[in-house]
Each structure stands twice: as C-alpha cells, then as structure tokens.
PDB file of C-alpha atoms in Angstrom:
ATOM      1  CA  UNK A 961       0.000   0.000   0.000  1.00  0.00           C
ATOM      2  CA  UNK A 962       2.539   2.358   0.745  1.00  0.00           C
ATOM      3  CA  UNK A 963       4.270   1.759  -2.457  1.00  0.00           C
ATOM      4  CA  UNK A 964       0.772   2.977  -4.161  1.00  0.00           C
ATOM      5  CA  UNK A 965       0.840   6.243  -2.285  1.00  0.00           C
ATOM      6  CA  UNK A 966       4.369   7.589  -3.714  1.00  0.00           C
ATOM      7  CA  UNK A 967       3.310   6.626  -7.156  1.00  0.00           C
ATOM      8  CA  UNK A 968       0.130   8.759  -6.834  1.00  0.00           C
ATOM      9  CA  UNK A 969       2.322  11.443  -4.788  1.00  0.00           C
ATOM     10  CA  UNK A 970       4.578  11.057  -7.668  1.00  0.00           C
ATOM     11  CA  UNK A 971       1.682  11.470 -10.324  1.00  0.00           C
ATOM     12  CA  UNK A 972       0.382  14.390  -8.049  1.00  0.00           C
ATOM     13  CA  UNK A 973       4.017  16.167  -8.643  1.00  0.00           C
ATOM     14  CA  UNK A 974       3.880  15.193 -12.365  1.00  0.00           C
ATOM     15  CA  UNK A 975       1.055  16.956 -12.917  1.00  0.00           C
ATOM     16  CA  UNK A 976       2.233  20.246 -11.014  1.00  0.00           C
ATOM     17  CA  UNK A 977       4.794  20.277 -13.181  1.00  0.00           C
ATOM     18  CA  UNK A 978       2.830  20.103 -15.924  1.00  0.00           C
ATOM     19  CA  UNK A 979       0.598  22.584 -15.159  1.00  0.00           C
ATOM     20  CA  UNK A 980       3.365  24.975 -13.796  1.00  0.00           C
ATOM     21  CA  UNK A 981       4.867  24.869 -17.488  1.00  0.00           C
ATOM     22  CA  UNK A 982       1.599  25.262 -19.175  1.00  0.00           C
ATOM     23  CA  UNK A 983       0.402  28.260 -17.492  1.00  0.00           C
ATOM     24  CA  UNK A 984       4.321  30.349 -16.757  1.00  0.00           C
ATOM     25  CA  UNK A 985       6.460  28.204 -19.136  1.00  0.00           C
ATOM     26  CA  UNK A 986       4.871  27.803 -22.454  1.00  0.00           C
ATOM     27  CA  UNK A 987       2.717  31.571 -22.590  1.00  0.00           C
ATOM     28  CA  UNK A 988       6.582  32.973 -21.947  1.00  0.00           C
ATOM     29  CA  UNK A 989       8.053  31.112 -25.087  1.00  0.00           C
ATOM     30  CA  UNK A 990       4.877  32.360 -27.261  1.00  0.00           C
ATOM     31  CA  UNK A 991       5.628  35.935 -26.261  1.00  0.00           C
ATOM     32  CA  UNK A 992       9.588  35.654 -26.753  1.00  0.00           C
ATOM     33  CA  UNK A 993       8.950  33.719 -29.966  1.00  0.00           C
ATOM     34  CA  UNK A 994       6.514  37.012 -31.436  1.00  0.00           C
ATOM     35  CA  UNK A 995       8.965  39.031 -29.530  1.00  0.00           C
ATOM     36  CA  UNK A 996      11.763  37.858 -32.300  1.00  0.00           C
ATOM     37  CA  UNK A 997       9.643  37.308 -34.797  1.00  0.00           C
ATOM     38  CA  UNK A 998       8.381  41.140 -34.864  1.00  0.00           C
ATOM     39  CA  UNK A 999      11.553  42.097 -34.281  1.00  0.00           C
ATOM     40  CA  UNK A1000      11.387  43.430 -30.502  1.00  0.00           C
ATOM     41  CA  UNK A1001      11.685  47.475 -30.171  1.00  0.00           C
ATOM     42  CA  UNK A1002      15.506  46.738 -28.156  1.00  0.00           C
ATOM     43  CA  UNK A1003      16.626  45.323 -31.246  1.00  0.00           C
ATOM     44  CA  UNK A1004      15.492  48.446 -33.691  1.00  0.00           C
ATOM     45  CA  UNK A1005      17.967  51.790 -33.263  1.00  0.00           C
ATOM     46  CA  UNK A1006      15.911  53.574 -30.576  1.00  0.00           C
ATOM     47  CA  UNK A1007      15.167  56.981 -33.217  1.00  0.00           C
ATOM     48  CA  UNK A1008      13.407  54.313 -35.272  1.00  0.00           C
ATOM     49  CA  UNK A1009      11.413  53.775 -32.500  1.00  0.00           C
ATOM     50  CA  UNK A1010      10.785  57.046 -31.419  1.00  0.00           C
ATOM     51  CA  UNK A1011      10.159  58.245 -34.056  1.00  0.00           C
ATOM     52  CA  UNK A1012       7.563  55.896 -35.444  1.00  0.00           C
ATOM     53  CA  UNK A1013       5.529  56.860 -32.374  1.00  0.00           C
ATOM     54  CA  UNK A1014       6.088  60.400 -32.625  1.00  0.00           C
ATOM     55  CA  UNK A1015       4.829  59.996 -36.394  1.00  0.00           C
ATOM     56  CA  UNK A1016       1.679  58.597 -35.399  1.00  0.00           C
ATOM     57  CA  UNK A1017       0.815  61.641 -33.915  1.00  0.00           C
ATOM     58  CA  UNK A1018       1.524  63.881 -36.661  1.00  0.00           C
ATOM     59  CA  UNK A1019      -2.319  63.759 -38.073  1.00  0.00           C
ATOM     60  CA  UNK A1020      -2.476  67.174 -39.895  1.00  0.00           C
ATOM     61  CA  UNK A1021      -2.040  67.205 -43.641  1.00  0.00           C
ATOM     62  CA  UNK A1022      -2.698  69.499 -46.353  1.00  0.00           C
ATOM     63  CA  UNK A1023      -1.625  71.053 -49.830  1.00  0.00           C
ATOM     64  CA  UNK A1024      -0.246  74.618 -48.971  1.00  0.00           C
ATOM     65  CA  UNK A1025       0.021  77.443 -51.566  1.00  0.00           C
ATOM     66  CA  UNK A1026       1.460  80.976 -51.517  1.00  0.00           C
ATOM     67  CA  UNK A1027      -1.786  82.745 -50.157  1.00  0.00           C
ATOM     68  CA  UNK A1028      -3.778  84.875 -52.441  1.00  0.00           C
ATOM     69  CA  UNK A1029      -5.605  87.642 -52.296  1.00  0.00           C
ATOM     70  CA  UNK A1030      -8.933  85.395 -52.290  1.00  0.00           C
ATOM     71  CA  UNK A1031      -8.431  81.967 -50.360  1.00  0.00           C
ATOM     72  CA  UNK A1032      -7.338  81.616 -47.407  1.00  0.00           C
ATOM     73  CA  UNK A1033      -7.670  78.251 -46.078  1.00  0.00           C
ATOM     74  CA  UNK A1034      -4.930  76.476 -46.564  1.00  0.00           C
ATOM     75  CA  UNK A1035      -1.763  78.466 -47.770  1.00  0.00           C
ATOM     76  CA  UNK A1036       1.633  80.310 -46.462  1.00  0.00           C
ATOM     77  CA  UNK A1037       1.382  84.010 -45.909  1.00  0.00           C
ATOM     78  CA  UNK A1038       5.271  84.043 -44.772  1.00  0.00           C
ATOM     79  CA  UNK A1039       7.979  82.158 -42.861  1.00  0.00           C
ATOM     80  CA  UNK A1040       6.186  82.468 -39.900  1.00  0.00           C
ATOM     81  CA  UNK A1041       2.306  82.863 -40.560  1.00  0.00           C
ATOM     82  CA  UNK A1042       0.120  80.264 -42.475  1.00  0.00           C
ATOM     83  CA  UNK A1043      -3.641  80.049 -43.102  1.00  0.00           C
ATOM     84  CA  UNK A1044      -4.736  76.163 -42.097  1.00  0.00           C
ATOM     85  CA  UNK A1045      -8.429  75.238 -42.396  1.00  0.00           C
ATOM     86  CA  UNK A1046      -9.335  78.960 -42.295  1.00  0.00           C
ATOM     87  CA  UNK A1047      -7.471  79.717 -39.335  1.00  0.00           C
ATOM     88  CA  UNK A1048      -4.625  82.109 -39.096  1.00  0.00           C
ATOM     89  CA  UNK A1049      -1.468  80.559 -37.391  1.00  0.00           C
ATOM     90  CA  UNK A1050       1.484  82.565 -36.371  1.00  0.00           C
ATOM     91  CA  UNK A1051       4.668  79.509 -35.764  1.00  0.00           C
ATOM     92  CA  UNK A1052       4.799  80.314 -32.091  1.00  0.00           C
ATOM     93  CA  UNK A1053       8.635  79.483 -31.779  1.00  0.00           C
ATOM     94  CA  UNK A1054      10.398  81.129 -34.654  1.00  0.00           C
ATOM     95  CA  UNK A1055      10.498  84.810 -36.042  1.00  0.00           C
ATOM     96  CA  UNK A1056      11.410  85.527 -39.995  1.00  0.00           C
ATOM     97  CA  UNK A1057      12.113  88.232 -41.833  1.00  0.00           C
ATOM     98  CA  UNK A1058       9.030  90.710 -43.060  1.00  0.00           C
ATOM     99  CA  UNK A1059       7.855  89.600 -46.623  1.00  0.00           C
ATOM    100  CA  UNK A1060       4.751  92.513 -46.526  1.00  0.00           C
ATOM    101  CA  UNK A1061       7.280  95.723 -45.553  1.00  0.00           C
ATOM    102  CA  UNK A1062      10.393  94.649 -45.993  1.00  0.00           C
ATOM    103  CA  UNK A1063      13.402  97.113 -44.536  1.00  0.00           C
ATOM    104  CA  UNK A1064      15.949  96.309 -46.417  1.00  0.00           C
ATOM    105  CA  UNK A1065      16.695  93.909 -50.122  1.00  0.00           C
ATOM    106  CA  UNK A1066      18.419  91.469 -47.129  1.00  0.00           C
ATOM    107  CA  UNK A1067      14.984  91.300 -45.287  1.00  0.00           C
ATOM    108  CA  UNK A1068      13.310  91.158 -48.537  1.00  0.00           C
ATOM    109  CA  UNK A1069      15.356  88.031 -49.965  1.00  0.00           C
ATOM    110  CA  UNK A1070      15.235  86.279 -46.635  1.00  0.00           C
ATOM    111  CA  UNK A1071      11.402  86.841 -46.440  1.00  0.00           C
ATOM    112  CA  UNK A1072      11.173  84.961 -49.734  1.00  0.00           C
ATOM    113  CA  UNK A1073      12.919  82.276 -49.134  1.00  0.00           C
ATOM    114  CA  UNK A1074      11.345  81.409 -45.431  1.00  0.00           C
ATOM    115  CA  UNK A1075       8.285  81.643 -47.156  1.00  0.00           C
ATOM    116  CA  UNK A1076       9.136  79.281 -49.833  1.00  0.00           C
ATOM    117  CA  UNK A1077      11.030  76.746 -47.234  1.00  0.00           C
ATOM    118  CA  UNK A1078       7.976  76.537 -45.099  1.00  0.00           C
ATOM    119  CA  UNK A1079       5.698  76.284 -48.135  1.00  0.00           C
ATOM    120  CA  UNK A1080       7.861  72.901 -48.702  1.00  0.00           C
ATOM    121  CA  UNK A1081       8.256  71.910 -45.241  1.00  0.00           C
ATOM    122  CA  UNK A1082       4.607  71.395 -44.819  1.00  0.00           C
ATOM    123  CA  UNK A1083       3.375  69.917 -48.095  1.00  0.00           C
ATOM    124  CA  UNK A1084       6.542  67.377 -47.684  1.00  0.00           C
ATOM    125  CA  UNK A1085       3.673  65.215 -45.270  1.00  0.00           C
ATOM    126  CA  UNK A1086       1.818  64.443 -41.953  1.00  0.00           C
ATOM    127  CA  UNK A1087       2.378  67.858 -39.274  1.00  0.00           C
ATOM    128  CA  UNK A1088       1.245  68.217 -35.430  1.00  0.00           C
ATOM    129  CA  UNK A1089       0.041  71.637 -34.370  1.00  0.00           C
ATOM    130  CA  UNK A1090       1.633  71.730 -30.535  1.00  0.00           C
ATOM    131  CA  UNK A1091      -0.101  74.743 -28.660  1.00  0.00           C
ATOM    132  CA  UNK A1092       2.043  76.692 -26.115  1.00  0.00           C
ATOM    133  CA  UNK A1093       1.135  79.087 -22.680  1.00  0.00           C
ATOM    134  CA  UNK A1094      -0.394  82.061 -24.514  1.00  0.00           C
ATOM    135  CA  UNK A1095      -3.280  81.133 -27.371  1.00  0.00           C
ATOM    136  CA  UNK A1096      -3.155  83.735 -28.930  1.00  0.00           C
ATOM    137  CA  UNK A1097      -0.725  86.768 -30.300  1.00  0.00           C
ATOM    138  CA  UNK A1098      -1.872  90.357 -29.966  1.00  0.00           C
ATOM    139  CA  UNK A1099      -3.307  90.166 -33.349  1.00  0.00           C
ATOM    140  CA  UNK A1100      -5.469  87.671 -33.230  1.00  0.00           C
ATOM    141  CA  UNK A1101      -3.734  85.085 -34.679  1.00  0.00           C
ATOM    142  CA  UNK A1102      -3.402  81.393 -33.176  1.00  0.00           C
ATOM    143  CA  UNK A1103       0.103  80.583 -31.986  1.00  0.00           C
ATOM    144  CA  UNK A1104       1.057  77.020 -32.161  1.00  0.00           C
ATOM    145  CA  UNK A1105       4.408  75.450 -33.143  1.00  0.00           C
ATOM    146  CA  UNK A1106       4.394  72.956 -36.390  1.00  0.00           C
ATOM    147  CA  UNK A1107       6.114  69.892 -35.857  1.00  0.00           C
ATOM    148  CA  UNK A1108       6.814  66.409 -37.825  1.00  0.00           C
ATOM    149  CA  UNK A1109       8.692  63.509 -36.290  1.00  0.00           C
ATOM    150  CA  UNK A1110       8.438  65.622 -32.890  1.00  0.00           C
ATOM    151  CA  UNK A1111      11.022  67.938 -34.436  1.00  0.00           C
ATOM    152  CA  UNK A1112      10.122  71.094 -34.733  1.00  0.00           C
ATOM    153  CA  UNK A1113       9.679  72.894 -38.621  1.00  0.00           C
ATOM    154  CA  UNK A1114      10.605  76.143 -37.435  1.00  0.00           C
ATOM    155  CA  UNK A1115      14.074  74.812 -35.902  1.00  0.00           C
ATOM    156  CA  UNK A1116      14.839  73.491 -39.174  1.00  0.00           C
ATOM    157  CA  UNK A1117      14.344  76.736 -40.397  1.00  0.00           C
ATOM    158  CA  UNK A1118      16.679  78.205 -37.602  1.00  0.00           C
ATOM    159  CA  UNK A1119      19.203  75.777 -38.659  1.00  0.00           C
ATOM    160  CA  UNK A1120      19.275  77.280 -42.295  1.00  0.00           C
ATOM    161  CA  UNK A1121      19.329  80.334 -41.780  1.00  0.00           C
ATOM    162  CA  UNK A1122      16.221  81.551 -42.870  1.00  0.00           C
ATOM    163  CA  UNK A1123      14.446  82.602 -39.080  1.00  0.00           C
ATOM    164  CA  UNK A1124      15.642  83.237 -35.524  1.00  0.00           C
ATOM    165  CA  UNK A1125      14.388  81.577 -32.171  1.00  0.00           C
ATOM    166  CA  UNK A1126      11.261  83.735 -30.914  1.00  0.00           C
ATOM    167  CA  UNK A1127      12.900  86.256 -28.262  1.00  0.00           C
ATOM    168  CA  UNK A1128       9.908  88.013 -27.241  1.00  0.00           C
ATOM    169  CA  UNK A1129      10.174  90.203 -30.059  1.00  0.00           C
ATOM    170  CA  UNK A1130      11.010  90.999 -33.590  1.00  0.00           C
ATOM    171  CA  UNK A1131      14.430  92.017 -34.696  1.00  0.00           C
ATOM    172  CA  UNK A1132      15.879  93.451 -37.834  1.00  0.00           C
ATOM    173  CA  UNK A1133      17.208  91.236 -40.499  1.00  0.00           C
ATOM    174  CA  UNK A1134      18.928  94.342 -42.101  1.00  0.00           C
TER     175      UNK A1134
END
C-alpha cells in the first residue's frame, strides 16, 4: 500500500509540473517567440522607434500654396504665418524676416525664401500643431508650433538660416 501512495504522490508532482509549465512556461516562449519574430523594439535603433511613435501623432495634412488675395484656407502668408483650415497661425517658436514691408533687399530676400522653405516643409507630409502658454498673439492670430517627427519645422528653419528663435520680439534682419 505504501508503495501505491508515492506513485500517486509522484503522479500528483507530475502533474504540477505540468501545469506549472503550461500556465508560466509555455505563454513565456509564445511571447519571446513574437517578440523575435516582430523584431522586438531593443533590437530596432531607438530613433526608429521614437520616431515611429512620434509619427503617429503627426495627423495634420494638407496642400499649402502661396496665399492669395482670395483663399485663405490652406496656404503660407510668410515664414512664420500660415492660413490652415481657415485659421490664421502665427509659428509660435520662430520669427522671420518681413515679406509685406520689408526694410531692407536682405529682409526682402530672406522673407522669400522662409516663405518658400515653409511652403515645402509642410506639403513634404503628416504635421502636429503643438499649442504653447499664450493662445493667442496680440493680433489675433493662433500661436502654435508645427512639428513632424516631434522635431520642430521652425528649428529646421533656424538651422538654415532663414528665421531666428522667438525672443519676445522681432528684430531686424537688415
């Protein structure tokens, strides 16, 4: 008799086994297996990562033109001020030379070519419009900053030359 009671104390720790590797053991392998097979987010370089997230966010699209006289819904009226779905935008973190009253040809050739960088810049895809403190400027126009990828459109156009970080206030470009 005693000989019966190991084997079923035996069979008792067979089966704990068995039920210890199909509840922790084998849902762990399924995971590590579509882990791999997905190729796990450690194993991607970690601005692919970020930046695929960051994308997702970036839900704003639209063809922009130079604005006109008539439309203004979706088009650049400088390096710094667009019309998007019928509201007026002023890129809250850059400023850029005047394109309406120019002070000098410097201004005037700088204005030009913000305004045709930005044009690009946002018809090149997807954008996020990021508000900031203050909704609004003293003129009534929105202030958000533009971003794709989480980067932000109006650094880029820091970095080439073509606008200055937002100080507070305008300077000359003269």
């Amino acid at each position: 008799m005693a000989r019966k009671v190991n084997n079923a104390s035996g069979d008792s720790s067979a089966a704990r086994w068995l039920w210890l590797v199909g509840l922790v053991v084998l849902p762990l392998a399924v995971f590590l297996v579509v882990l791999l097979w997905e190729g796990s987010p450690a194993s991607r370089p970690a601005a692919e990562v970020g930046a695929s997230a960051v994308q997702a966010r970036d839900t704003e699209r639209a063809q922009f033109a130079r604005c006109g006289a008539a439309s203004r819904y979706n088009c650049v009226v400088d390096g710094d001020t667009i019309w998007y779905q019928g509201t007026k935008i002023r890129v809250a973190d850059i400023n850029t030379p005047e394109l309406s009253q120019p002070e000098c040809a410097r201004e005037a050739e700088l204005a030009e070519a913000a305004t045709r960088r930005l044009t690009d810049l946002l018809n090149q895809g997807a954008f996020s419009l990021e508000d900031i403190a203050r909704s609004h400027d003293k003129y009534g126009c929105r202030l958000q900053v533009i971003t794709r990828g989480g980067e932000s459109l109006g650094d880029q156009l820091v970095a080439e030359g073509l606008a200055e970080t937002w100080q507070g206030s305008r300077s000359s470009w003269c």
